[in-house]
Steps between C-alpha positions, in 0.01 A plus 500: 500500500760767537844371601649641822800727490844371578785693656554865427852644488554873550842572356649828622838435340626748253395393142865445399549253782163330495608191318845436648570157645514647849154654466348180354662299781339725760161469334516120488617482860219733612244289312617178662477649845155644430372158385626330808358771727159480341495122523586515869225751567246290321605185694457699828155633410368183334234307707608161642442215266275204590563135421611397155161342404321830580762692299443270202123546519544882517734485201250301298221746578720790386585327179133439434408863532660570160685812617205682645536824682660461837755241398857556625742440211850410600799538279859385531761767447862439409772748574849475353794604717792716384703198399227392260396202709148438617470639848150437626169367384220550746121512465348846534129551561372783280241614754755722670580675179290777346371391161565735210321526169660334197592840350664602828706183509616548138616853560640482851672163480644527152880520501497718192292798393207353298536745217764684304600867496672516837869519576639260757491764773142597416397136516657488846305811601174364358531173690576688818184699451295181448660296777552767765319831451164355404464243785682698770447871437119537496440555870513878471238527229236254622339375815726250658313168493557184314196525272566852379870426454424201284256708296756776452765251391270338252391833353866597447584175325180487295463864398789722623791304357336451150434875491859578586626264233302693241668834583876538506478813713294320761754222505766757564293614798495135630868472445542825701308346793718187482820712510370677813412167662828330415698810603339482841575129532853522363631858462691533174581796278384305193144502632515875555623550149232273353237683705599826329485334162153353542363811668598699191341237270180515701485877482564505126234236443245688708568827315464323167169346608365838616605661174294246302183506711457807723130424577455124534736360756605132462554259791867478405553876512330535839691204637833652395425825680392298805830321510692821453308651792612201713854552377509863600343420839766229557772749420353762729414750223173623656437782245540264206281240671219754552531612136457138391196462728343804334569352160350161598181672625469696172555183292242300692246779456564499123465121507154524661573433865676234697233242416582536130860377553578161353765227571233283666436752775865496607570869435190604696594276787847650518373861475234453769703296750852638469572779751777635272232621247322711764642816654 
């Protein structure tokens, strides 16, 4: 049985200030408030309890089911306050939380990047992409309903992220998107400078890929051009955006059509359902 997800923290603090005592204190305080709020909501929505003997019989029946589907696991969560003393311990029903796959929990909830090769700032950008961009920025490229959103998130974690980790240029493209996102949430010159850096890396990587294989287009190469098209559209560079759309169309034709794209169907889904890729 997959374990339910715990709390997600979306840290918009500048990387240099992300681990200061003030930031950590704010995170702990927010977590404690969130725990108490969820517990109160659950108590309000919970059905009235019967007599104690009936509750005991229900409890025995649940234990005898051996964890069959439909059970409601309950966990106790402890939150530490800013003075390092235990602040609250309240039961939280996991029904109200959206369950994540094990791989999603490992990536999104890990306090450190689960592999080497990244600088501290890049690790910060990567975790922002996992914890913020993937779950909250897919509405524009897919029909807005719970089932399709969950599918899109799972495809990104299962196929998209592993592909990006195999190509440094594609990772630069993801870092570029994180810089745009963080810059919108917390305007900072550092994010603008890093955007320029990763945009250049993405362009250089794409040119190198095209120089090697001018006929067979890889998923990584197509994906990098797609992200650069989004980047130009975001910046308002219409001519460059259209040039990238032309290049994407040409690459997909060389690949054998949109149905031939890989990444678990993720690239096709984005191409077909994202208005930004259609003039």
